[in-house]
Tab-separated table of C-alpha atoms in Angstrom:
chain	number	residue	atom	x	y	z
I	1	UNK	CA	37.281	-23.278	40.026
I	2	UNK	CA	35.329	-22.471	43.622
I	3	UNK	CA	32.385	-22.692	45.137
I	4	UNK	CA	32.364	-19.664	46.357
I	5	UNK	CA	29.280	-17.899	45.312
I	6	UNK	CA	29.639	-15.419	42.487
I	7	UNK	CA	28.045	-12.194	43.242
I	8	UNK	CA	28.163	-10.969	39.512
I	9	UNK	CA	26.135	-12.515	36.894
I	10	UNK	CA	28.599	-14.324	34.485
I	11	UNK	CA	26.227	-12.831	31.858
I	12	UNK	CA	26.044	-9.452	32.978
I	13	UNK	CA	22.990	-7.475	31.432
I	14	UNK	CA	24.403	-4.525	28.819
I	15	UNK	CA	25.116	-1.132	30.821
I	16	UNK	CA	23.016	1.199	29.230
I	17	UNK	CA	25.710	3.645	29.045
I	18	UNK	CA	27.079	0.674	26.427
I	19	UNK	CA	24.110	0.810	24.138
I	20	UNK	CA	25.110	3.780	22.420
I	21	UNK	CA	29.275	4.728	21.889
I	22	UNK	CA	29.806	8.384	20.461
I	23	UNK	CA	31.492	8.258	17.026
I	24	UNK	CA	34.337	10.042	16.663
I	25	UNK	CA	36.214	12.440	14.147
I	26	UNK	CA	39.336	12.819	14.727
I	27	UNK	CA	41.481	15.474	13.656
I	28	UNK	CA	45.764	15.415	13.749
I	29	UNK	CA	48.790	17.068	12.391
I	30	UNK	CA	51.310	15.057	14.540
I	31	UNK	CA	52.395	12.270	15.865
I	32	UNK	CA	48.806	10.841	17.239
I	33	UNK	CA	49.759	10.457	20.802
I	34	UNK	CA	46.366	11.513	22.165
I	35	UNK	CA	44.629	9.732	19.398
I	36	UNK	CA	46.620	6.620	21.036
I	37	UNK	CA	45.383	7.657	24.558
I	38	UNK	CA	41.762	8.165	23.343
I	39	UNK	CA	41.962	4.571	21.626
I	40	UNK	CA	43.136	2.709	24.310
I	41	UNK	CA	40.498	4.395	26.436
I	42	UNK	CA	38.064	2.913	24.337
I	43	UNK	CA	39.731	-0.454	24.428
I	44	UNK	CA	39.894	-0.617	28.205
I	45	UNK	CA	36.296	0.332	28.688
I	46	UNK	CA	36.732	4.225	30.513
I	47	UNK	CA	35.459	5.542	27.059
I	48	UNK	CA	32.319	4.170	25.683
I	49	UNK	CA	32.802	5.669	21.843
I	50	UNK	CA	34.343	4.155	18.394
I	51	UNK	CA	36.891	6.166	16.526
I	52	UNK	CA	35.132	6.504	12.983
I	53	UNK	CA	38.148	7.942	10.836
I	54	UNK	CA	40.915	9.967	11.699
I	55	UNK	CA	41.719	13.157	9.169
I	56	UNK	CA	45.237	14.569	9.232
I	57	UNK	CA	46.884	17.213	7.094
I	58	UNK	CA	50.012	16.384	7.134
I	59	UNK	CA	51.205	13.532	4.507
I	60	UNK	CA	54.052	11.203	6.781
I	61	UNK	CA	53.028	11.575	10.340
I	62	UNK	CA	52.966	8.500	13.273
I	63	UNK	CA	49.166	9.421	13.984
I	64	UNK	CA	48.230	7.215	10.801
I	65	UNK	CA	50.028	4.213	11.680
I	66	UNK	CA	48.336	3.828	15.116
I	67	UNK	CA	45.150	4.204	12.902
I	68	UNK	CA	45.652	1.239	10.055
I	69	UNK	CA	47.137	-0.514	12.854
I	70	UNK	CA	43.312	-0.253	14.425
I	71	UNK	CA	42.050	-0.905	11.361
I	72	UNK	CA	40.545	2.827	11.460
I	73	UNK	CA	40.593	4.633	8.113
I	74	UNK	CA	42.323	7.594	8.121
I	75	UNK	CA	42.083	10.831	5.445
I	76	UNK	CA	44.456	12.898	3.986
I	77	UNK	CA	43.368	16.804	3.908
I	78	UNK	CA	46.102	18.637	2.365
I	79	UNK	CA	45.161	22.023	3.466
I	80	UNK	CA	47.763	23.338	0.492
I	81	UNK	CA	44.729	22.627	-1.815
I	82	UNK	CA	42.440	24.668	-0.462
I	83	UNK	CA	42.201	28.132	-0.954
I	84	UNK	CA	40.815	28.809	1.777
I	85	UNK	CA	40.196	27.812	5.636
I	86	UNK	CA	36.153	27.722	4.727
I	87	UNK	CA	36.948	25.237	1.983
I	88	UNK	CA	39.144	22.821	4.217
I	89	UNK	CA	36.550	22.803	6.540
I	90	UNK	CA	33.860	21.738	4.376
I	91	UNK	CA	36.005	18.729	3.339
I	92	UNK	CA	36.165	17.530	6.601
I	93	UNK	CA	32.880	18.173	7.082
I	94	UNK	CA	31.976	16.064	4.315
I	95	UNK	CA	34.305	13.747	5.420
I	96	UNK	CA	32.771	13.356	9.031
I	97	UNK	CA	28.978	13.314	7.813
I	98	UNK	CA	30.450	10.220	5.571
I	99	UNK	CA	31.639	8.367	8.518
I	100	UNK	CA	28.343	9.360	11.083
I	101	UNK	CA	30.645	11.241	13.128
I	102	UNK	CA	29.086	12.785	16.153
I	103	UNK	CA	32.149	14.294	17.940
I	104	UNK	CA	34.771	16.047	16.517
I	105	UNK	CA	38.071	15.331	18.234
I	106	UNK	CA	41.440	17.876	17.305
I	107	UNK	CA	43.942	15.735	18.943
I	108	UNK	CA	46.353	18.455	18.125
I	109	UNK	CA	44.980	20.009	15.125
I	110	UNK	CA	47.590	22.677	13.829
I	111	UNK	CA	44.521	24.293	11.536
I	112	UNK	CA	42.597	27.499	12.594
I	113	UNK	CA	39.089	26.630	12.116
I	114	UNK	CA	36.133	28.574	10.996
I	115	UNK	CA	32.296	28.747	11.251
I	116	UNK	CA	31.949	26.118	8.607
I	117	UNK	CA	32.998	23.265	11.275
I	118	UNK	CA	31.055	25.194	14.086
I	119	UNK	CA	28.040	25.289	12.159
I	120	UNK	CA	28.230	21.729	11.132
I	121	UNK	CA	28.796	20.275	14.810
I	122	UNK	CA	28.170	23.185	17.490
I	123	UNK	CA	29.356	22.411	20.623
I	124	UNK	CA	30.549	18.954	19.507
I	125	UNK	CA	34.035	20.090	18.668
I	126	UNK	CA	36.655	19.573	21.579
I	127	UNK	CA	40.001	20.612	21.466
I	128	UNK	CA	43.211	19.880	23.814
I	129	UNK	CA	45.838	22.691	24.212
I	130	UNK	CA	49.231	22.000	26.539
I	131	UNK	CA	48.154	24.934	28.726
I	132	UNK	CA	46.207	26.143	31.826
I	133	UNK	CA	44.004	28.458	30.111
I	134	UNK	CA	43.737	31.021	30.044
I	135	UNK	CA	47.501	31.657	30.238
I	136	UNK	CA	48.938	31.267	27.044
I	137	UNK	CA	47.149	30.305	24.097
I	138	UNK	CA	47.927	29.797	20.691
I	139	UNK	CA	51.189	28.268	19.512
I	140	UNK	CA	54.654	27.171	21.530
I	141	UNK	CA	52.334	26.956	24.689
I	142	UNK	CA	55.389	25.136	26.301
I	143	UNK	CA	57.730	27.695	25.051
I	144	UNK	CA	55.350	30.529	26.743
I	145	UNK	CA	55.485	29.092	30.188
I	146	UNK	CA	58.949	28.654	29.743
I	147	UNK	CA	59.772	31.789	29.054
I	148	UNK	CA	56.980	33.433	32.201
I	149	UNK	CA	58.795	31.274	34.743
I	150	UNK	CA	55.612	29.838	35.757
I	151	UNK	CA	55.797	27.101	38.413
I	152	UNK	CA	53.113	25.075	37.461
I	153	UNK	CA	51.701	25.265	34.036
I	154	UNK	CA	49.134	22.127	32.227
I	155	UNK	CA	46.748	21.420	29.774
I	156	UNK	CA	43.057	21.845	29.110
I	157	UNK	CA	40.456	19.855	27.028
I	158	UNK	CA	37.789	22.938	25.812
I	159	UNK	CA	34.612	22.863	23.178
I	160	UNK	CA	35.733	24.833	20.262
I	161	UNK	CA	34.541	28.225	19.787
I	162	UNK	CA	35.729	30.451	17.163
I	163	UNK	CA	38.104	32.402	18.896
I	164	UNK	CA	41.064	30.271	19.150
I	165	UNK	CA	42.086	28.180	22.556
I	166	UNK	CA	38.758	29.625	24.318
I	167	UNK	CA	35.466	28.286	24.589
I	168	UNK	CA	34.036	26.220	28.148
I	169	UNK	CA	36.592	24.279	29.667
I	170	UNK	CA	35.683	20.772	30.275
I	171	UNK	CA	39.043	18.874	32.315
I	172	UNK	CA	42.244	21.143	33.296
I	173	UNK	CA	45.303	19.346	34.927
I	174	UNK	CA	48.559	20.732	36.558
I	175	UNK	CA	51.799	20.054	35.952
I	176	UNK	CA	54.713	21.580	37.788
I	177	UNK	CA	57.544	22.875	36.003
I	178	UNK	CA	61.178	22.249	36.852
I	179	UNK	CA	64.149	24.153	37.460
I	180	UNK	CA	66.126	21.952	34.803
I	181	UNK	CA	62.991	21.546	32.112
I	182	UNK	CA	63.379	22.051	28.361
I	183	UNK	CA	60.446	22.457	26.237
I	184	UNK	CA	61.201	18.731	25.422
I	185	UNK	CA	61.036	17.549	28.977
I	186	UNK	CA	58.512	19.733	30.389
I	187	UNK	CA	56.494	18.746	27.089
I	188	UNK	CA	56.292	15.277	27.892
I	189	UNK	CA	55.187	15.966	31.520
I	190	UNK	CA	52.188	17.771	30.205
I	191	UNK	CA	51.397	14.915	27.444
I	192	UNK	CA	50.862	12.406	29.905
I	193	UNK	CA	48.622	14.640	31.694
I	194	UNK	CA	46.787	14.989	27.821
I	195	UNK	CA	46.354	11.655	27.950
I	196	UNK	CA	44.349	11.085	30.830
I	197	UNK	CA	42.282	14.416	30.640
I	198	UNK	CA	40.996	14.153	26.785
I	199	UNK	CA	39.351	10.655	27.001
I	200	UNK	CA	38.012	11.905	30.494
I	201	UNK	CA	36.291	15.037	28.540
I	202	UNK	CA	35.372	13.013	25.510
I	203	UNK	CA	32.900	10.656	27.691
I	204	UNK	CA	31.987	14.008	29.461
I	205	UNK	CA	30.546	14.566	26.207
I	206	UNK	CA	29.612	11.479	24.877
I	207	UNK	CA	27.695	10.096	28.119
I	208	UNK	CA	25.348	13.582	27.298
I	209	UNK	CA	24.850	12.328	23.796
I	210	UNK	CA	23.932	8.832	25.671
I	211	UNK	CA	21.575	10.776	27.882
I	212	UNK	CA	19.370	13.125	24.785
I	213	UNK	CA	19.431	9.646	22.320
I	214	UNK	CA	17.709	8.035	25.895
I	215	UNK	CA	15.219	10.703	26.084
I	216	UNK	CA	14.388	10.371	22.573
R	1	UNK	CA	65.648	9.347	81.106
R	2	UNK	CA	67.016	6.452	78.904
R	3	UNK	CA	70.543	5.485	78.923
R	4	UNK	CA	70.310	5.377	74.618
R	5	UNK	CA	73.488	7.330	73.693
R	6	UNK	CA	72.274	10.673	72.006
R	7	UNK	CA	73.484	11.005	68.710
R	8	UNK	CA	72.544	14.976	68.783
R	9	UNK	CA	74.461	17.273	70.951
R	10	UNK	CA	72.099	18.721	73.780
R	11	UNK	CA	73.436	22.159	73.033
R	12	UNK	CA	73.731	21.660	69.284
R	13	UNK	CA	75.393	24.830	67.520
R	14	UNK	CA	74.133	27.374	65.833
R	15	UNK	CA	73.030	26.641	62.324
R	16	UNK	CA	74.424	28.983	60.019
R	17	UNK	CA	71.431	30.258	58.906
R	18	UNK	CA	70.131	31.421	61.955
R	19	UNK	CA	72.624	33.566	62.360
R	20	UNK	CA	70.729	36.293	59.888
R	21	UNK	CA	66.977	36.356	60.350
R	22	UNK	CA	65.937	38.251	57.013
R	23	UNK	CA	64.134	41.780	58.642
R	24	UNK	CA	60.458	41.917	57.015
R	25	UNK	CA	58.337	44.476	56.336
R	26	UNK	CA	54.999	43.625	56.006
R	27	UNK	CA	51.550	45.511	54.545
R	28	UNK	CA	48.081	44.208	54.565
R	29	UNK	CA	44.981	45.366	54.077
R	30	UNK	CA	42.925	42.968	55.389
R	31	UNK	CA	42.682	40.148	57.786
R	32	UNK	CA	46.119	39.487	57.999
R	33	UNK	CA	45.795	35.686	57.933
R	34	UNK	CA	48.965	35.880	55.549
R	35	UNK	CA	50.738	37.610	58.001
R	36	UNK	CA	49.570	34.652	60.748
R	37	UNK	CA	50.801	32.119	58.541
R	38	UNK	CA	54.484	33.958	57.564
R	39	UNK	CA	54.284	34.590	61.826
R	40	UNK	CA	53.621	30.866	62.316
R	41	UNK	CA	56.214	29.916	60.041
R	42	UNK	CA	58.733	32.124	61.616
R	43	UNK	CA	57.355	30.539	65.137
R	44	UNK	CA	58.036	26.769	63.952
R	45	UNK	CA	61.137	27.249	62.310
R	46	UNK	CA	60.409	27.140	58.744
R	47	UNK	CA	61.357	30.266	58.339
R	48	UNK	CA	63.770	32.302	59.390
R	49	UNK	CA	63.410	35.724	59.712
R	50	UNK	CA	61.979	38.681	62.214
R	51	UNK	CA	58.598	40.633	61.444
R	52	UNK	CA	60.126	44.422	62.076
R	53	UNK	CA	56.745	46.331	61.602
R	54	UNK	CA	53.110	45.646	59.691
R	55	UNK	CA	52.095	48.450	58.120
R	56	UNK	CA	48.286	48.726	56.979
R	57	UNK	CA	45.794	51.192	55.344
R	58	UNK	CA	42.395	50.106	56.901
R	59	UNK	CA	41.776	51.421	60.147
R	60	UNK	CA	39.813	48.412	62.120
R	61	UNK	CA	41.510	45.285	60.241
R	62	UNK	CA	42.022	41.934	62.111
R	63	UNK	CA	45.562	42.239	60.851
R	64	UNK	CA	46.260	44.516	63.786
R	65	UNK	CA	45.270	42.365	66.627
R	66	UNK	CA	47.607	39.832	65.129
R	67	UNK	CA	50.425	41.570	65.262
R	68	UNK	CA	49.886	43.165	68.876
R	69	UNK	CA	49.278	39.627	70.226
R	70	UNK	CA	52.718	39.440	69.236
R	71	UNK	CA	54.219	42.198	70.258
R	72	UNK	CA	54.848	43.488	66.237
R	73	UNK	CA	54.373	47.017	66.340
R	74	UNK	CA	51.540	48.033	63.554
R	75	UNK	CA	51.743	51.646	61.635
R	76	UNK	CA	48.429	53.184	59.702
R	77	UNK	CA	49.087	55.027	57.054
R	78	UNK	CA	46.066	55.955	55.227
R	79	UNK	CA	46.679	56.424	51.567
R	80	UNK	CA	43.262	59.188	51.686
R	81	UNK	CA	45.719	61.293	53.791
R	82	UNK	CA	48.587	61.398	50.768
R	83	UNK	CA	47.753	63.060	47.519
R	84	UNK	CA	50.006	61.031	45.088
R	85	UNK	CA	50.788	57.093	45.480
R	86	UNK	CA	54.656	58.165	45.654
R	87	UNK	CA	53.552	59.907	48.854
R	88	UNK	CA	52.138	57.054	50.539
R	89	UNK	CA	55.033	54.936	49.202
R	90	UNK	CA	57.591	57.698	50.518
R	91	UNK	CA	55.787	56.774	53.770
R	92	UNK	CA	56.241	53.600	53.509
R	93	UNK	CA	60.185	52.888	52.762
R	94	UNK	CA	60.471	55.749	55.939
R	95	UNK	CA	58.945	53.455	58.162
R	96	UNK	CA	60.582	50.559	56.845
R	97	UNK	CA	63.785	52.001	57.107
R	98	UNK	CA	63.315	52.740	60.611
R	99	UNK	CA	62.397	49.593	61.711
R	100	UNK	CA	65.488	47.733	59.395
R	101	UNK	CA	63.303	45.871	57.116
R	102	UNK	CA	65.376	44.093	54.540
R	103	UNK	CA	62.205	41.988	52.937
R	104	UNK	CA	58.922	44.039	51.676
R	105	UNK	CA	56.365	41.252	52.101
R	106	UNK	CA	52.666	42.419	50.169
R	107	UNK	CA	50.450	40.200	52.294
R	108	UNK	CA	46.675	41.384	50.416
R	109	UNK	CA	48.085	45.356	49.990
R	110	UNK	CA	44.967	46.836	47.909
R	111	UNK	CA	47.750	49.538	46.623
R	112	UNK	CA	49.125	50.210	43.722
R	113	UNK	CA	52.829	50.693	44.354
R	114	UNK	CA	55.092	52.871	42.265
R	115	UNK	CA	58.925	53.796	41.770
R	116	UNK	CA	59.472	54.712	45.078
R	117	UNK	CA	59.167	51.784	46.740
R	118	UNK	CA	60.773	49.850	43.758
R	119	UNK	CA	64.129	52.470	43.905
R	120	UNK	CA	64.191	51.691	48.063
R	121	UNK	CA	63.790	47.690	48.291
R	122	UNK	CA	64.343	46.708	44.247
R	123	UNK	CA	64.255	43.134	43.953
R	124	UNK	CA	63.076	42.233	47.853
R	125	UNK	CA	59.740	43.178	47.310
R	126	UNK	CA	57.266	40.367	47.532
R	127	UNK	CA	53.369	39.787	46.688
R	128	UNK	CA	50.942	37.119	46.903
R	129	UNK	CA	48.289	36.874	44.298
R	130	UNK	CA	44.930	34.456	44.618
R	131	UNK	CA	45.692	33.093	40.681
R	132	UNK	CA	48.158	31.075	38.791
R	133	UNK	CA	49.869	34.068	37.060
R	134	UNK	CA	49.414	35.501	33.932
R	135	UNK	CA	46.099	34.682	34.599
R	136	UNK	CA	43.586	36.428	35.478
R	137	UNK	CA	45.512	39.729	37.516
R	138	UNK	CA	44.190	42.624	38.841
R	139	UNK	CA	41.574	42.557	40.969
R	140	UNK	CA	38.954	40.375	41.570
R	141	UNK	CA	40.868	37.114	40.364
R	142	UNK	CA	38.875	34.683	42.305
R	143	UNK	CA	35.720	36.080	40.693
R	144	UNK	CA	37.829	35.959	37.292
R	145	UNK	CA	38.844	32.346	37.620
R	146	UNK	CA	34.509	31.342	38.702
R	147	UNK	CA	33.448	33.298	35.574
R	148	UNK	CA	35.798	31.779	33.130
R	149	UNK	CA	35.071	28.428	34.618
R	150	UNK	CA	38.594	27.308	34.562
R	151	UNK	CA	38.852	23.635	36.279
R	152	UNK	CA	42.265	24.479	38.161
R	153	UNK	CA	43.425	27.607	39.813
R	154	UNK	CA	45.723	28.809	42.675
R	155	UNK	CA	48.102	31.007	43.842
R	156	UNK	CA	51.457	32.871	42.925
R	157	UNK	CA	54.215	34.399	45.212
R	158	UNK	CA	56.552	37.083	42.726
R	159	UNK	CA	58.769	39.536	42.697
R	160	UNK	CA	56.748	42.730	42.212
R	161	UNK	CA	57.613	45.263	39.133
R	162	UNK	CA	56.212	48.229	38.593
R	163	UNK	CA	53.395	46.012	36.374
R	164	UNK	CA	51.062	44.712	38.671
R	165	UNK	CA	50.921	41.037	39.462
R	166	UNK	CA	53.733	40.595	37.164
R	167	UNK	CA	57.296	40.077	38.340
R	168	UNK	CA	59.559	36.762	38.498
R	169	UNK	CA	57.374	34.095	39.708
R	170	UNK	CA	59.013	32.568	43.329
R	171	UNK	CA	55.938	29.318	43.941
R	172	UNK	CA	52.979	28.588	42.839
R	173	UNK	CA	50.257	25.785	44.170
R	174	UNK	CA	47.692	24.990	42.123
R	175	UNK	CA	44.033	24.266	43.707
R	176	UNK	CA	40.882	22.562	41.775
R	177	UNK	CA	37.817	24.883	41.489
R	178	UNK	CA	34.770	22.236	42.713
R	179	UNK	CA	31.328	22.616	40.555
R	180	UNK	CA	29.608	24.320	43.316
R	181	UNK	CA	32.150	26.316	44.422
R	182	UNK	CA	31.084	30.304	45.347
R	183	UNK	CA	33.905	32.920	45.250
R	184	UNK	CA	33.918	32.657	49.519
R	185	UNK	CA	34.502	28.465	49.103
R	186	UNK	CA	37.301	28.774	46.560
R	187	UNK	CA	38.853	31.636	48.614
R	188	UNK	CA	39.177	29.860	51.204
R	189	UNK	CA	40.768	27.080	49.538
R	190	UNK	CA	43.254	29.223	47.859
R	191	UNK	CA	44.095	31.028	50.909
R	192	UNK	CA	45.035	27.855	52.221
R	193	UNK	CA	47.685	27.456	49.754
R	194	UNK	CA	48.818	30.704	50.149
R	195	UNK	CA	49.667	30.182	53.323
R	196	UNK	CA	51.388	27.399	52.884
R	197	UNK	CA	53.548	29.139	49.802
R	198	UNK	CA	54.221	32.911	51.096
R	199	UNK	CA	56.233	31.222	53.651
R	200	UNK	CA	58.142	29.723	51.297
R	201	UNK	CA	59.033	32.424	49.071
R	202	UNK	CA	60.333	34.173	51.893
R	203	UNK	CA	62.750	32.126	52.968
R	204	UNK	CA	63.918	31.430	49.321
R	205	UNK	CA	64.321	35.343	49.402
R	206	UNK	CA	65.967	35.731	53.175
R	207	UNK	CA	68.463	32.236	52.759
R	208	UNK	CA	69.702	34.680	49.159
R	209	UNK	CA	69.900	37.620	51.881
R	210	UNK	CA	71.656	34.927	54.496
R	211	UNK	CA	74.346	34.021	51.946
R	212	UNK	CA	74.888	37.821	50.840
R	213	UNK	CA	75.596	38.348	54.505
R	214	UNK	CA	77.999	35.443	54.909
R	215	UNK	CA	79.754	36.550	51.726
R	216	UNK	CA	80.846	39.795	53.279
């Protein structure tokens, strides 16, 4: 205890960025790292959203853990049972409109998408990808840049557009490669780079939700 | 005058590696402020190596001045005056061979180069390129990088093949496009890396050269 004056109002009035978290979908075939990052994000206050549910396709992976240990319900999509890409989508669509999702979230989503989720969110779907787009898209990112010798390579947070690994950037950030890197190593430089960039474009997004729900 | 006992000769000996300045060749095509900095460089010690000759294909370029002020002679060949690009390259590897150039140095050549050049200097030709290779090449990449409203770009220093702005990839730097950036404020941001890394590559190409020599 002092007597020094406090300058801050022990009861501070509510931010109005507070009034109004983005719900999130979130979308993951691995092991949930970057749904981690985004979580703790919201926990220390640099992202003002709630995870709603998590969806995942594959059956064992770590990404469900970190949810039930959050207490956030997570779905299993096998994509095996449907036909095809269309139909997958309009389970997680369904899945999403349960939940009140406003932002969809593919935290490393191994799933070509389709119209079905475009139409149902527009340009509420962000994606990460372990590259500097647009140098090399699509899968083994890591393994391109390897293989081109770049010196610095990174990773990108985008909206989703139908084309895959396009659509406006939103946060890029650099990572240099090393002389000695495997895909392993230089893999987990990038990641922690993914981990500060996709929370940082999620409230991009979410703090424009904040703004049209204001205006309403 | 202090009586502190030196601990560095006054006449220190020779390093090795200034025993073999690496002989450049250098081409422009505009204001030379690549050239400056690989000059500078040479001037401060960073690198070590000899500008033989610049050779340009503009007729009033700022380039020239540069290289008077330092007594580097300058040759203009202008491509209009050769029919085929393996005429203007013939040219070229003449008057690099008569000045001794080891080290091709592309400082902002607006040329495609062909065989000819390649089958005279192989793997010691050099080019700097306003992008983070493999993207956006060709022409135009600062304009490229603005229109695809990447967050990150840069520059690359490579080996140049017969592809352009493809080759082994010598440094990189990566620079953040800003949201009101215009193609003039980025390039000049850019250019300041390059500066910084066309130095660089050169030496890592003339201290291969030095230790070929010493070999002998």
């Amino acid at each position: 205890m002092t007597d020094t004056p406090s300058l801050i109002s022990p009861t501070p009035t509510t931010r109005s960025d507070d009034r109004f978290p983005a719900i999130l979908g979130m979308m993951a075939s691995g092991s949930g790292s970057n749904f981690e990052a985004v979580a703790r994000s919201i926990d220390n206050g640099d992202l003002n959203a709630k995870i709603a549910v998590l969806i995942h396709n594959k059956p064992e992976i770590k990404a469900i853990e970190r949810a039930h240990q959050r207490g956030i319900p997570t779905v299993f999509l096998d994509h095996r049972n449907y036909p095809t890409r269309e139909e997958l989508d309009r389970a997680i669509v369904t899945t999403f409109r349960a939940h009140q999702v406003e932002c969809v979230v593919m935290a490393g989503w191994m799933r070509v998408i389709t119209q079905v989720l475009i139409d149902a969110f527009g340009d509420r779907i962000i994606n990460i990808h372990p590259s500097l787009l647009p140098s090399f898209p699509g899968i083994g990112a890591i393994e391109q840049a390897l293989a081109a010798k770049v010196k610095i390579t990174g990773c990108t947070v985008h909206l989703v557009s139908l084309e895959v690994d396009a659509g406006p950037i939103l946060v890029q950030a650099a990572v240099p490669v090393l002389a000695d890197d495997t895909a392993a190593t230089l893999h987990a430089r990038v990641q922690i780079q993914e981990h500060l960039i996709l929370p940082q474009a999620i409230e991009m997004l979410a703090s424009q939700l904040r703004l049209a729900q204001l205006r309403r």
